PDB file of C-alpha atoms and ligand atoms in Angstrom:
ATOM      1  CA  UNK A 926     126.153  77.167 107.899  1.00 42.00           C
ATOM      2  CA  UNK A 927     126.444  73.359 107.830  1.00 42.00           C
ATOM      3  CA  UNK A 928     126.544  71.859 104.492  1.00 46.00           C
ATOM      4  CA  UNK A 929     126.121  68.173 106.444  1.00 49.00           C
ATOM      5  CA  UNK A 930     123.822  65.251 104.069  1.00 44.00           C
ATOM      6  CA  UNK A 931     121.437  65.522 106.970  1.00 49.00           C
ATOM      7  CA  UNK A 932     120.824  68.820 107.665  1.00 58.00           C
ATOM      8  CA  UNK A 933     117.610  71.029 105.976  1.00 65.00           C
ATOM      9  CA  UNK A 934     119.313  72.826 103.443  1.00 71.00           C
ATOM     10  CA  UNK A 935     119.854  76.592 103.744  1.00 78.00           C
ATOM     11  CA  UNK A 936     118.089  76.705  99.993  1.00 90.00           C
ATOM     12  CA  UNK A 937     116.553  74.151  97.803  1.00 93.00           C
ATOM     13  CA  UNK A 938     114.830  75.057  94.503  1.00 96.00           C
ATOM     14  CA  UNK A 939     113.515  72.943  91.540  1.00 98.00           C
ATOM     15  CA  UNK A 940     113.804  75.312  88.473  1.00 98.00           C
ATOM     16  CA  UNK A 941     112.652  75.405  84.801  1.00 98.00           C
ATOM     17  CA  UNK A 942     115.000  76.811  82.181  1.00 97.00           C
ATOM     18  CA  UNK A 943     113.407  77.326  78.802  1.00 96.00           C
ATOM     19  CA  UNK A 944     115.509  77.897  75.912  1.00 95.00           C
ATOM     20  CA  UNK A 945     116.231  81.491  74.442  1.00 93.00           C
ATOM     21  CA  UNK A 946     116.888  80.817  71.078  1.00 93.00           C
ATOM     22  CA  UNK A 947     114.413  77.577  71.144  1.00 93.00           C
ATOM     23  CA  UNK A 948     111.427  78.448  73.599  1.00 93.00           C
ATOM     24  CA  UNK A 949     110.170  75.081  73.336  1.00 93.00           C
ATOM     25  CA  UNK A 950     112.701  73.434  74.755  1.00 93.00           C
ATOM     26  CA  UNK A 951     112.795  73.351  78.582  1.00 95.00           C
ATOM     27  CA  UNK A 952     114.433  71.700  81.124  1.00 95.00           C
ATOM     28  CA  UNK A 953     113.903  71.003  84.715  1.00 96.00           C
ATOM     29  CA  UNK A 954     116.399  70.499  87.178  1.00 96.00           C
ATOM     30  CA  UNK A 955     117.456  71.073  91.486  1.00 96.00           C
ATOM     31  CA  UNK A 956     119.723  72.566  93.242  1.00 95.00           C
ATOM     32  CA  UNK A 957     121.043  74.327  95.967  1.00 94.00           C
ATOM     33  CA  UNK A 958     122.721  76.781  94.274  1.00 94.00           C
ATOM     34  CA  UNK A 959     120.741  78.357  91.445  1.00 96.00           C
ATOM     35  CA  UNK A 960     123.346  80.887  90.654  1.00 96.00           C
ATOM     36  CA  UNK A 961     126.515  78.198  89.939  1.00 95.00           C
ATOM     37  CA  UNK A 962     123.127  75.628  88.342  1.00 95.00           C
ATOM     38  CA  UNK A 963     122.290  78.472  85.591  1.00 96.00           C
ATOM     39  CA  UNK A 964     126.153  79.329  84.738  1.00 94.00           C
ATOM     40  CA  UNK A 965     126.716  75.411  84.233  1.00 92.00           C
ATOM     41  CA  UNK A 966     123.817  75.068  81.767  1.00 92.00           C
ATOM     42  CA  UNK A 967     124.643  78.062  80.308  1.00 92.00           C
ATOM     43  CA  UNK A 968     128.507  76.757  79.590  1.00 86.00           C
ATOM     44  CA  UNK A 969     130.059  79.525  82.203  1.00 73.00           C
ATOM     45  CA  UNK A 970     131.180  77.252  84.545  1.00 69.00           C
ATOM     46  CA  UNK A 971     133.645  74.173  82.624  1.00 63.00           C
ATOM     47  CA  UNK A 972     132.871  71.215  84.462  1.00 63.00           C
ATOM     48  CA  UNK A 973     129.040  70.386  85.123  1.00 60.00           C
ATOM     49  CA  UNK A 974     125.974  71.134  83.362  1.00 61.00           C
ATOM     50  CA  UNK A 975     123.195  68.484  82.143  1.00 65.00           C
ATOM     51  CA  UNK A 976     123.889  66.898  78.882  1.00 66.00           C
ATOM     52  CA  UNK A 977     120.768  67.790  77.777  1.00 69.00           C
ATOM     53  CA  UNK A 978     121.166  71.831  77.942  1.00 74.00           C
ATOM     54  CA  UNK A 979     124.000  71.388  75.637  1.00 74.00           C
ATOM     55  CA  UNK A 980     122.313  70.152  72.832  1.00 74.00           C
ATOM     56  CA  UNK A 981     123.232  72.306  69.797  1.00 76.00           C
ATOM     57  CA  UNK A 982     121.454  75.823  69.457  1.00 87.00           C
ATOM     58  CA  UNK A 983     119.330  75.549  72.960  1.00 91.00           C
ATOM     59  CA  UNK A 984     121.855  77.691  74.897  1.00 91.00           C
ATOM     60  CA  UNK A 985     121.994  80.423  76.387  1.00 93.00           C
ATOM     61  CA  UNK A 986     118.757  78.845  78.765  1.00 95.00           C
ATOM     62  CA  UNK A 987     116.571  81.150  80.866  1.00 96.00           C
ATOM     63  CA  UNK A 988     115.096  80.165  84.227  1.00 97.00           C
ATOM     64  CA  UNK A 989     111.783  80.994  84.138  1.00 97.00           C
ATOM     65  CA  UNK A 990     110.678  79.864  87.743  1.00 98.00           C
ATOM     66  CA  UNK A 991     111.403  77.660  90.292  1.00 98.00           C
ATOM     67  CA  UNK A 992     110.160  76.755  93.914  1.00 98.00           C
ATOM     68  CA  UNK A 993     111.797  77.013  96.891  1.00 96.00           C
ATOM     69  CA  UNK A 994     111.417  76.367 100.301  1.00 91.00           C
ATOM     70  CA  UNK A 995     111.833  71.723 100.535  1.00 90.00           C
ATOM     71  CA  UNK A 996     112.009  70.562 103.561  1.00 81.00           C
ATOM     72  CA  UNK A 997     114.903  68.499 102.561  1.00 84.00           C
ATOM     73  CA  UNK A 998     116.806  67.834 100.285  1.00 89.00           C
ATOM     74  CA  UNK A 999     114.775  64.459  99.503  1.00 92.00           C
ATOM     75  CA  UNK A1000     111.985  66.476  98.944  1.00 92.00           C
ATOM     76  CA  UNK A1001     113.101  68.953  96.470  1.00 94.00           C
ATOM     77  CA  UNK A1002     114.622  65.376  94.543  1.00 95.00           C
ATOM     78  CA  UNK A1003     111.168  64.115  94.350  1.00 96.00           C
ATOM     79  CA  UNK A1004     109.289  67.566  93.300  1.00 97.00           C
ATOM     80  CA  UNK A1005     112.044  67.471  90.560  1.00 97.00           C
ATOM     81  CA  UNK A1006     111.356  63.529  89.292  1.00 97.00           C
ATOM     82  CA  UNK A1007     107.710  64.119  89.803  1.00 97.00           C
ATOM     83  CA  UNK A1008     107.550  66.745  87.868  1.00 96.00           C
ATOM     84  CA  UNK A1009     110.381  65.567  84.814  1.00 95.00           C
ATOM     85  CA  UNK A1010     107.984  62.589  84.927  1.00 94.00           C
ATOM     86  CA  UNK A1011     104.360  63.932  85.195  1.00 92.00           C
ATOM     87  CA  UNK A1012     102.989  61.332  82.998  1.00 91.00           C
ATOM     88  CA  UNK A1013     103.865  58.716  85.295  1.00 90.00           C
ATOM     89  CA  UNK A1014     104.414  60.225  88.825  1.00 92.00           C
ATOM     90  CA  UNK A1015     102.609  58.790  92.149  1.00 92.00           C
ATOM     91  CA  UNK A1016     101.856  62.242  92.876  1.00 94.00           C
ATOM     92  CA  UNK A1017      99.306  62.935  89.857  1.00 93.00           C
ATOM     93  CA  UNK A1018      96.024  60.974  90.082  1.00 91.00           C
ATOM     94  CA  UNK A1019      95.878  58.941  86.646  1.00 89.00           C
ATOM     95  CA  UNK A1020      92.407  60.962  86.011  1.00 90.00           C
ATOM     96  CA  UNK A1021      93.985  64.565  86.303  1.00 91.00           C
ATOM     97  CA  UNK A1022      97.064  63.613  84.056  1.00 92.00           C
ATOM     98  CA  UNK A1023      97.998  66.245  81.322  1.00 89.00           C
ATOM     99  CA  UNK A1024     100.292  63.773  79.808  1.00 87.00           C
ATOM    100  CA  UNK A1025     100.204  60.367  79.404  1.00 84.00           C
ATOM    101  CA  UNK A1026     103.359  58.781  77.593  1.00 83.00           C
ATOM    102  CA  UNK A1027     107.054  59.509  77.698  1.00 80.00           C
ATOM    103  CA  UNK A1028     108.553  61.879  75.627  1.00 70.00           C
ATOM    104  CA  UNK A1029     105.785  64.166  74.422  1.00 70.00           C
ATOM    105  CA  UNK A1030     106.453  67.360  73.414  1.00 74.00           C
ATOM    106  CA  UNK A1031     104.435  69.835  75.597  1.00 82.00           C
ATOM    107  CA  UNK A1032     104.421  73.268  75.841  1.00 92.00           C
ATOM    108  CA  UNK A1033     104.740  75.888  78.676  1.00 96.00           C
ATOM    109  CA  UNK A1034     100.415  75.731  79.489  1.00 96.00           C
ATOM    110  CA  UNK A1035     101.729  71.883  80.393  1.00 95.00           C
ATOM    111  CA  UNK A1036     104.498  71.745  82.507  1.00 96.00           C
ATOM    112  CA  UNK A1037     102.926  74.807  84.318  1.00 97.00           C
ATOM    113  CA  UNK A1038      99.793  72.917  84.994  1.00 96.00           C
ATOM    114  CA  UNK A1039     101.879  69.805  86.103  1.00 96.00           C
ATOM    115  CA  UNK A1040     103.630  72.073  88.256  1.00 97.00           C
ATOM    116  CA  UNK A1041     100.047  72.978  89.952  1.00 97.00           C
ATOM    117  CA  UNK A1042      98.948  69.515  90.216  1.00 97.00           C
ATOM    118  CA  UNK A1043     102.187  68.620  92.410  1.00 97.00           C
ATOM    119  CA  UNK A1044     101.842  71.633  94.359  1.00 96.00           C
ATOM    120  CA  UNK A1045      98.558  70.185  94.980  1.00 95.00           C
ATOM    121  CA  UNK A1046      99.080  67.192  96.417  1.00 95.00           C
ATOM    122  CA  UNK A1047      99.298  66.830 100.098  1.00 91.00           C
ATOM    123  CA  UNK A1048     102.584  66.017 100.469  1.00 92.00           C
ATOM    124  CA  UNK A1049     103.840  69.017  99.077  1.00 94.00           C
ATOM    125  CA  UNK A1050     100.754  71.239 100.171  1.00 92.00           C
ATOM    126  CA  UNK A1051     102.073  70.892 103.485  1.00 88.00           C
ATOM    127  CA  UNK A1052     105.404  72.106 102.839  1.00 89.00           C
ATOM    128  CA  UNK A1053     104.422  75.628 102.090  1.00 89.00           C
ATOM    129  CA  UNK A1054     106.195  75.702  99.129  1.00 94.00           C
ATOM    130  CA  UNK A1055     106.732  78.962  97.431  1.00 95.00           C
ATOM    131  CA  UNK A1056     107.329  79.412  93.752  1.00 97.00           C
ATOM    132  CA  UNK A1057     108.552  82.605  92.039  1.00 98.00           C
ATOM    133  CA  UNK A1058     108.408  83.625  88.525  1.00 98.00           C
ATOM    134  CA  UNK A1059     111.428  85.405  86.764  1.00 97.00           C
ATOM    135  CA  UNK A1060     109.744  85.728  82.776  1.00 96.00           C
ATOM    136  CA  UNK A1061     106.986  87.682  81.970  1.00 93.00           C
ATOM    137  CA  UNK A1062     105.305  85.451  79.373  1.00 94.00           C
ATOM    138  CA  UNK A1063     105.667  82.389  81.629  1.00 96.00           C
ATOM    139  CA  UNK A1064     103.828  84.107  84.601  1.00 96.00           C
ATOM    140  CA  UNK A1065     101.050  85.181  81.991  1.00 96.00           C
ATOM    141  CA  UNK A1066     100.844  81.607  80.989  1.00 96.00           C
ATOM    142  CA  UNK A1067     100.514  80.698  85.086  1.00 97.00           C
ATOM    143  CA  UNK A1068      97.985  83.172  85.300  1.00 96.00           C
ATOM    144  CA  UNK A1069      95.813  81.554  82.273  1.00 97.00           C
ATOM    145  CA  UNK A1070      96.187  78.255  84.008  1.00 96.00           C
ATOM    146  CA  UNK A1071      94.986  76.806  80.989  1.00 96.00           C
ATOM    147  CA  UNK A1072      93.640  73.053  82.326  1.00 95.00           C
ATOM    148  CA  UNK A1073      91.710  74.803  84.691  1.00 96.00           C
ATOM    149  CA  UNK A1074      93.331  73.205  87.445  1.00 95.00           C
ATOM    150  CA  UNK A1075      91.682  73.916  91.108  1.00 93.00           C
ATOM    151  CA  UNK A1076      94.003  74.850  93.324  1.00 92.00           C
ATOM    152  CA  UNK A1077      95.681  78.836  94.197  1.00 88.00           C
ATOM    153  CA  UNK A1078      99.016  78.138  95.164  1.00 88.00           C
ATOM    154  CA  UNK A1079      99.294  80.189  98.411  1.00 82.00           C
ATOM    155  CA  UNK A1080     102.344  81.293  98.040  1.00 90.00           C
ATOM    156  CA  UNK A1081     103.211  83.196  94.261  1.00 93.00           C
ATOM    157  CA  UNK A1082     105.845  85.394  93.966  1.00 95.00           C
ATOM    158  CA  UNK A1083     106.894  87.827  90.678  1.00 95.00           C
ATOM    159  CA  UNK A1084     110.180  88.935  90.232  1.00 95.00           C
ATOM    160  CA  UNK A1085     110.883  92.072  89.123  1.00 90.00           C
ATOM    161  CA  UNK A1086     112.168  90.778  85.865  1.00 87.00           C
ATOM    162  CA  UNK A1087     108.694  90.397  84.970  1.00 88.00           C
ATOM    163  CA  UNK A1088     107.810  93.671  84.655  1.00 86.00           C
ATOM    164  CA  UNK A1089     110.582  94.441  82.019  1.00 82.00           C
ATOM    165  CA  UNK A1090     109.556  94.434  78.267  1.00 80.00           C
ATOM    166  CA  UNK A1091     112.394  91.845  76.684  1.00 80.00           C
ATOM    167  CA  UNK A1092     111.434  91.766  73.164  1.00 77.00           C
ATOM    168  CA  UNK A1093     114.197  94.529  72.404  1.00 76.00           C
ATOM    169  CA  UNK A1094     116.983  93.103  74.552  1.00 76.00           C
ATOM    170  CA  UNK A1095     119.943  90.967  73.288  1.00 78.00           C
ATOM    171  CA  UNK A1096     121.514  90.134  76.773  1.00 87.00           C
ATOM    172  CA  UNK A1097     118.514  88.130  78.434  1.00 88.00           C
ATOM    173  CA  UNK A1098     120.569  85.474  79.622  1.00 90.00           C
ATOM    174  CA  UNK A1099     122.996  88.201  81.311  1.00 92.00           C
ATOM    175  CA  UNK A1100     120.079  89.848  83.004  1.00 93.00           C
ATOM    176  CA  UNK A1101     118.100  86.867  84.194  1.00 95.00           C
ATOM    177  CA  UNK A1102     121.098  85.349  85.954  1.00 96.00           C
ATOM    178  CA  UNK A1103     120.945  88.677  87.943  1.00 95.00           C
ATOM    179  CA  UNK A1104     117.872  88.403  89.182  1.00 95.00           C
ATOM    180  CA  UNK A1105     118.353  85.407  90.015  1.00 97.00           C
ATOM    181  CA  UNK A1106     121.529  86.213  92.072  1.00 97.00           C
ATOM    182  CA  UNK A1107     119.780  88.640  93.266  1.00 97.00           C
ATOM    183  CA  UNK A1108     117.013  86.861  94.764  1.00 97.00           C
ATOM    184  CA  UNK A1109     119.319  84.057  96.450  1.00 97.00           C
ATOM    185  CA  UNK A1110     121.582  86.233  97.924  1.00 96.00           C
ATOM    186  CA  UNK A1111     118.689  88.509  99.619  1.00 95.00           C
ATOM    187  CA  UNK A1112     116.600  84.909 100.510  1.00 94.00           C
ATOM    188  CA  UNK A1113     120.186  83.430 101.982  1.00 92.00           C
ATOM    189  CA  UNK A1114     121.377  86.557 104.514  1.00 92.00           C
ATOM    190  CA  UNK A1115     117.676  87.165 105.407  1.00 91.00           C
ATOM    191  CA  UNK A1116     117.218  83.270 107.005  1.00 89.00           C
ATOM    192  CA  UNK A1117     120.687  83.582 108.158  1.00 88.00           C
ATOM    193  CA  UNK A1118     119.763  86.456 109.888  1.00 90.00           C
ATOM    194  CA  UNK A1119     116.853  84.615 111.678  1.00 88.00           C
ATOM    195  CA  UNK A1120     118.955  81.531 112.663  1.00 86.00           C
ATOM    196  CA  UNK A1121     121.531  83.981 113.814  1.00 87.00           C
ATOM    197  CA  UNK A1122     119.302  84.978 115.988  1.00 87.00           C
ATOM    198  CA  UNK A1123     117.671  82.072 117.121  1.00 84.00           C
ATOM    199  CA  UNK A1124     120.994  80.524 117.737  1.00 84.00           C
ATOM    200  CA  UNK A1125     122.213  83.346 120.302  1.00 85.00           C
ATOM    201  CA  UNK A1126     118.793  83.730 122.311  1.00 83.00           C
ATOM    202  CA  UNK A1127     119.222  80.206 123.104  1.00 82.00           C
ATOM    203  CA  UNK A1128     123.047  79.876 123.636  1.00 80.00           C
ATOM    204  CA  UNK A1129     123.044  83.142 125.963  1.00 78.00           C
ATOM    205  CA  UNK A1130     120.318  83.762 128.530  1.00 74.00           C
ATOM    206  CA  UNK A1131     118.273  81.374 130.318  1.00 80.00           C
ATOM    207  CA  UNK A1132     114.823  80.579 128.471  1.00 87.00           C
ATOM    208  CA  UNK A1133     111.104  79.079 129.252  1.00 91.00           C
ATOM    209  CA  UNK A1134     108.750  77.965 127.480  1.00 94.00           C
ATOM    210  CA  UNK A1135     106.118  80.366 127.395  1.00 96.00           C
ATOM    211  CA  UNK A1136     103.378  77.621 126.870  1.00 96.00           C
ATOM    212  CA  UNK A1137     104.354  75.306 129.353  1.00 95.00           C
ATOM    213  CA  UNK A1138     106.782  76.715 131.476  1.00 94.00           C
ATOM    214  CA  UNK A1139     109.126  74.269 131.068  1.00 91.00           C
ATOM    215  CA  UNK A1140     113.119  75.557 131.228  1.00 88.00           C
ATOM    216  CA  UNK A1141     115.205  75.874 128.128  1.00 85.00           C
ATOM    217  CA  UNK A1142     118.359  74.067 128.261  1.00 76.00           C
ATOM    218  CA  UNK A1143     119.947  73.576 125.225  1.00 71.00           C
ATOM    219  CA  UNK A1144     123.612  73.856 126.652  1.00 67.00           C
ATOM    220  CA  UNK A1145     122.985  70.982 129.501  1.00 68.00           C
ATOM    221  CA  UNK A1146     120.103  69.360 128.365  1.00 61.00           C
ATOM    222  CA  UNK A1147     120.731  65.852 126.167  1.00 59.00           C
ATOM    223  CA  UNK A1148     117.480  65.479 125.845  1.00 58.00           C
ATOM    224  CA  UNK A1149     115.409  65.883 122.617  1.00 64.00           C
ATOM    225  CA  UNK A1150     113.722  68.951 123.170  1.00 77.00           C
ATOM    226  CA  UNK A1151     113.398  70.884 120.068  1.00 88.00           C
ATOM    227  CA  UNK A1152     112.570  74.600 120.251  1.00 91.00           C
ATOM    228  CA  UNK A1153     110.806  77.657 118.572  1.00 93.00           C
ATOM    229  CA  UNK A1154     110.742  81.039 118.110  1.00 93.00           C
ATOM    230  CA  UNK A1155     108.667  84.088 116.290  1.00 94.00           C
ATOM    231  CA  UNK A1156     110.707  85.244 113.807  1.00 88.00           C
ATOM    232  CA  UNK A1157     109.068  88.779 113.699  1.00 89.00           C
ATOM    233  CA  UNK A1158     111.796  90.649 115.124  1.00 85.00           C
ATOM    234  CA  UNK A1159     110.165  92.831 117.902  1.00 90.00           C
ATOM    235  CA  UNK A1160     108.680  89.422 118.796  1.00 94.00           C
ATOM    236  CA  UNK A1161     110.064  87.081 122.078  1.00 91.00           C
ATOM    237  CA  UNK A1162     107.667  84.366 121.697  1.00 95.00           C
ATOM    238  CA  UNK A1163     109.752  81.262 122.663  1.00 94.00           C
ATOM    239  CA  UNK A1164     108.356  77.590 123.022  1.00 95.00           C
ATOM    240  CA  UNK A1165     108.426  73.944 122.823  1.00 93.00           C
ATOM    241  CA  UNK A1166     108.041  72.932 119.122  1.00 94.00           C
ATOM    242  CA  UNK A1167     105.893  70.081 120.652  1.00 94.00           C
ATOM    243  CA  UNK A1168     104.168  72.844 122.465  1.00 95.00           C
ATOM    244  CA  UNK A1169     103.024  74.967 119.869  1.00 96.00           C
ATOM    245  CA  UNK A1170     102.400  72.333 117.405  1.00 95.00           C
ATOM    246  CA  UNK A1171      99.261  71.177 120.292  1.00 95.00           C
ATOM    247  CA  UNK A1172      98.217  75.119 119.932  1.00 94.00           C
ATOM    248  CA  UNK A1173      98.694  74.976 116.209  1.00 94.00           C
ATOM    249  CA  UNK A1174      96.881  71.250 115.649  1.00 93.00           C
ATOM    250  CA  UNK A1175      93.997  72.256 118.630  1.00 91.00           C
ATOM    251  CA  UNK A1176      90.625  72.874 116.267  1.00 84.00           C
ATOM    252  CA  UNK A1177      92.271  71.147 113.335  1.00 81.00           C
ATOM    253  CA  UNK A1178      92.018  67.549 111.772  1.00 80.00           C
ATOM    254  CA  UNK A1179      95.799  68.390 110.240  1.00 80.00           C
ATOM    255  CA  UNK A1180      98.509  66.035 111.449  1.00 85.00           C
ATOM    256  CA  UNK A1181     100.709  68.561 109.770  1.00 86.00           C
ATOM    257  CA  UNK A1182      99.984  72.081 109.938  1.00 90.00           C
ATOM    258  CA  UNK A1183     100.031  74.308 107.513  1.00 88.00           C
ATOM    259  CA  UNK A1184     100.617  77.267 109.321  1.00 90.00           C
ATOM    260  CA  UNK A1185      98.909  78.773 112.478  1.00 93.00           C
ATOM    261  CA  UNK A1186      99.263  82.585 115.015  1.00 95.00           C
ATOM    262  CA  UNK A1187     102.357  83.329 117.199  1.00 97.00           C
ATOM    263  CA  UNK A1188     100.334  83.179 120.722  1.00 96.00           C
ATOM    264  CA  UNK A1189     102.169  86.179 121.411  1.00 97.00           C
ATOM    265  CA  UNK A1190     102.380  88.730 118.111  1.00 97.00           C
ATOM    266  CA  UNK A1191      99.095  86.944 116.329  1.00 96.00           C
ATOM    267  CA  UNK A1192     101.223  87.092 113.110  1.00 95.00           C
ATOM    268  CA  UNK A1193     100.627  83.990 110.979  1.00 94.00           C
ATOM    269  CA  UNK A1194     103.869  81.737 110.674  1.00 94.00           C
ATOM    270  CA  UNK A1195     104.345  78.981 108.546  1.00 92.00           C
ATOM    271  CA  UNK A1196     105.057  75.672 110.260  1.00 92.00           C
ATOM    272  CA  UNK A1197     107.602  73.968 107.589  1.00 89.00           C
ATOM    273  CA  UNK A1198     109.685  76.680 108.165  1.00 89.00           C
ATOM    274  CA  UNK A1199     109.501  76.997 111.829  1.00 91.00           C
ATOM    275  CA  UNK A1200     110.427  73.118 112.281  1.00 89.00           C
ATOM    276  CA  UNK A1201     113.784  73.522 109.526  1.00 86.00           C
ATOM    277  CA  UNK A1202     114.628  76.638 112.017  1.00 87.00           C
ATOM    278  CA  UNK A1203     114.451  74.494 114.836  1.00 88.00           C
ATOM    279  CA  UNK A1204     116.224  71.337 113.233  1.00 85.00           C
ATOM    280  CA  UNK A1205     119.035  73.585 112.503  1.00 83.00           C
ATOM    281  CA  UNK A1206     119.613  74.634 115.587  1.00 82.00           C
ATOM    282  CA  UNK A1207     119.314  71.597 117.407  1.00 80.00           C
ATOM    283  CA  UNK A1208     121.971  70.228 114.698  1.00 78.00           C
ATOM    284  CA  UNK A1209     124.692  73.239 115.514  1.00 75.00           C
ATOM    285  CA  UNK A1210     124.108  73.210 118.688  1.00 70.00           C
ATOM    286  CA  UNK A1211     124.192  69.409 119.677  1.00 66.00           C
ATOM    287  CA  UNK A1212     126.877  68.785 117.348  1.00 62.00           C
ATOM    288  CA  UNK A1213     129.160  70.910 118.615  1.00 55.00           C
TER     289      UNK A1213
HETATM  290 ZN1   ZN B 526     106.546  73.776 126.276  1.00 59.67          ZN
HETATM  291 ZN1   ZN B 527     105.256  86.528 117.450  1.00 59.67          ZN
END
């Protein structure tokens, strides 16, 4: 797929590492590529890798969590300043702030609750963002949600990792990275399965939408129509994005949707998503 500045990225994920042989040192960081991002701080790869995660005696780094799922690639930049800078961010009412100067030394309990008062915020509400834990003790700590912060991130996900008792094992590091790998090579062939798809419905075989009728031309048409789909595989729903965005808005005060049912298969689809499917296309396609 495209690697084009202004396409939606085929992965985008803001990550915490935390230190193995210091676990109160942490770091937080972006990219697309979480693999090649861990092997840099770890000192695998030769060029690369934050200054900070090679102070001496922090390596080999673990990453704990991270979320996934931006919009763009602006987006996933501001989760990650927000966040590195929770005691000043626009994104954390002054009243709900955990931490107040520069520099402080807080522990996990912290940057997991600033973590839930970003998610919070409607900005990133919106986005459906998911975030996925890949230490046990870390998802514990989520769990506790020590400031009592009010909100249940929607979407939580626990890796298997978490499940595994690590006090005996001398190869974290090792093991974490494959999990990791893991996880973005499943998360990476599974969307490109969907666009595949997506893509070929609308290059071969003529199309309407089945809201409004109108006819699908992506081939001919200049115009700016941008298009959906299901993804549930046994599912043909096909429409305007404008189209189903009226459906999904109808008995809603939202200007942006959260999520809302396929007219056709009922199954509940998550709007961010359906508009970076549709982007995408309309970018291959056009540009071609
Ligand atoms: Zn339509
Ligand atoms: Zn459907």
């Amino acid at each position: 797929m495209s690697n084009k500045p202004h396409c939606v990225p085929d992965f985008y994920c803001c990550y915490l590492l935390r230190s193995i042989p210091k676990p109160n040192s942490f770091y937080i960081g972006s990219s697309p590529d979480p693999v090649r991002r861990l092997r840099q701080h770890n000192g695998a790869v030769r060029r690369g890798g934050a200054f900070r995660t090679k102070r001496t005696g922090t390596r080999p780094w673990k990453m704990v969590c991270f979320v996934y799922g931006f919009t763009s690639k602006i987006a996933a930049l501001q989760f990650e300043h927000a966040w590195q800078h929770s005691y000043k961010t626009r994104f954390i009412e002054t009243d709900d702030r955990l931490v107040t100067k520069k520099n402080t030394r807080n522990g996990i309990a912290t940057k997991l609750g600033n973590l839930r008062l970003l998610l919070r915020h409607p900005y990133f509400d919106t986005m459906n963002l998911h975030i996925r834990f890949f230490d046990r003790l870390v998802w514990e700590s989520w769990e506790t949600n020590k400031f009592k912060i009010d909100f249940k991130v929607p979407a939580c996900e626990v890796d298997e990792a978490v499940l595994t008792d690590e006090s005996q094992l001398d190869d974290l590091n090792e093991l974490n990275l494959e999990r990791i790998r893991a996880f973005y090579d499943d998360h990476i062939s599974y969307e490109s399965s969907i666009f595949q798809r997506y893509q070929d419905e609308l290059t071969y075989g003529e199309k309407h939408c089945m809201l409004c009728d109108k006819k699908i031309d992506y081939i001919h048409d200049e115009g700016t129509q941008m298009v959906t789909f299901c993804s549930e595989d046994e599912c043909n729903f096909i429409s305007c994005l404008s189209c189903l965005y009226k459906q999904f808005t109808k008995n809603s005060m939202e200007i942006i949707p959260k999520a809302g049912h396929c007219p056709s298969c009922h199954r509940l689809l998550e709007w961010s998503r359906l508009v970076k499917y549709s982007t995408t296309i309309r970018q291959n396609l056009v540009d071609k």
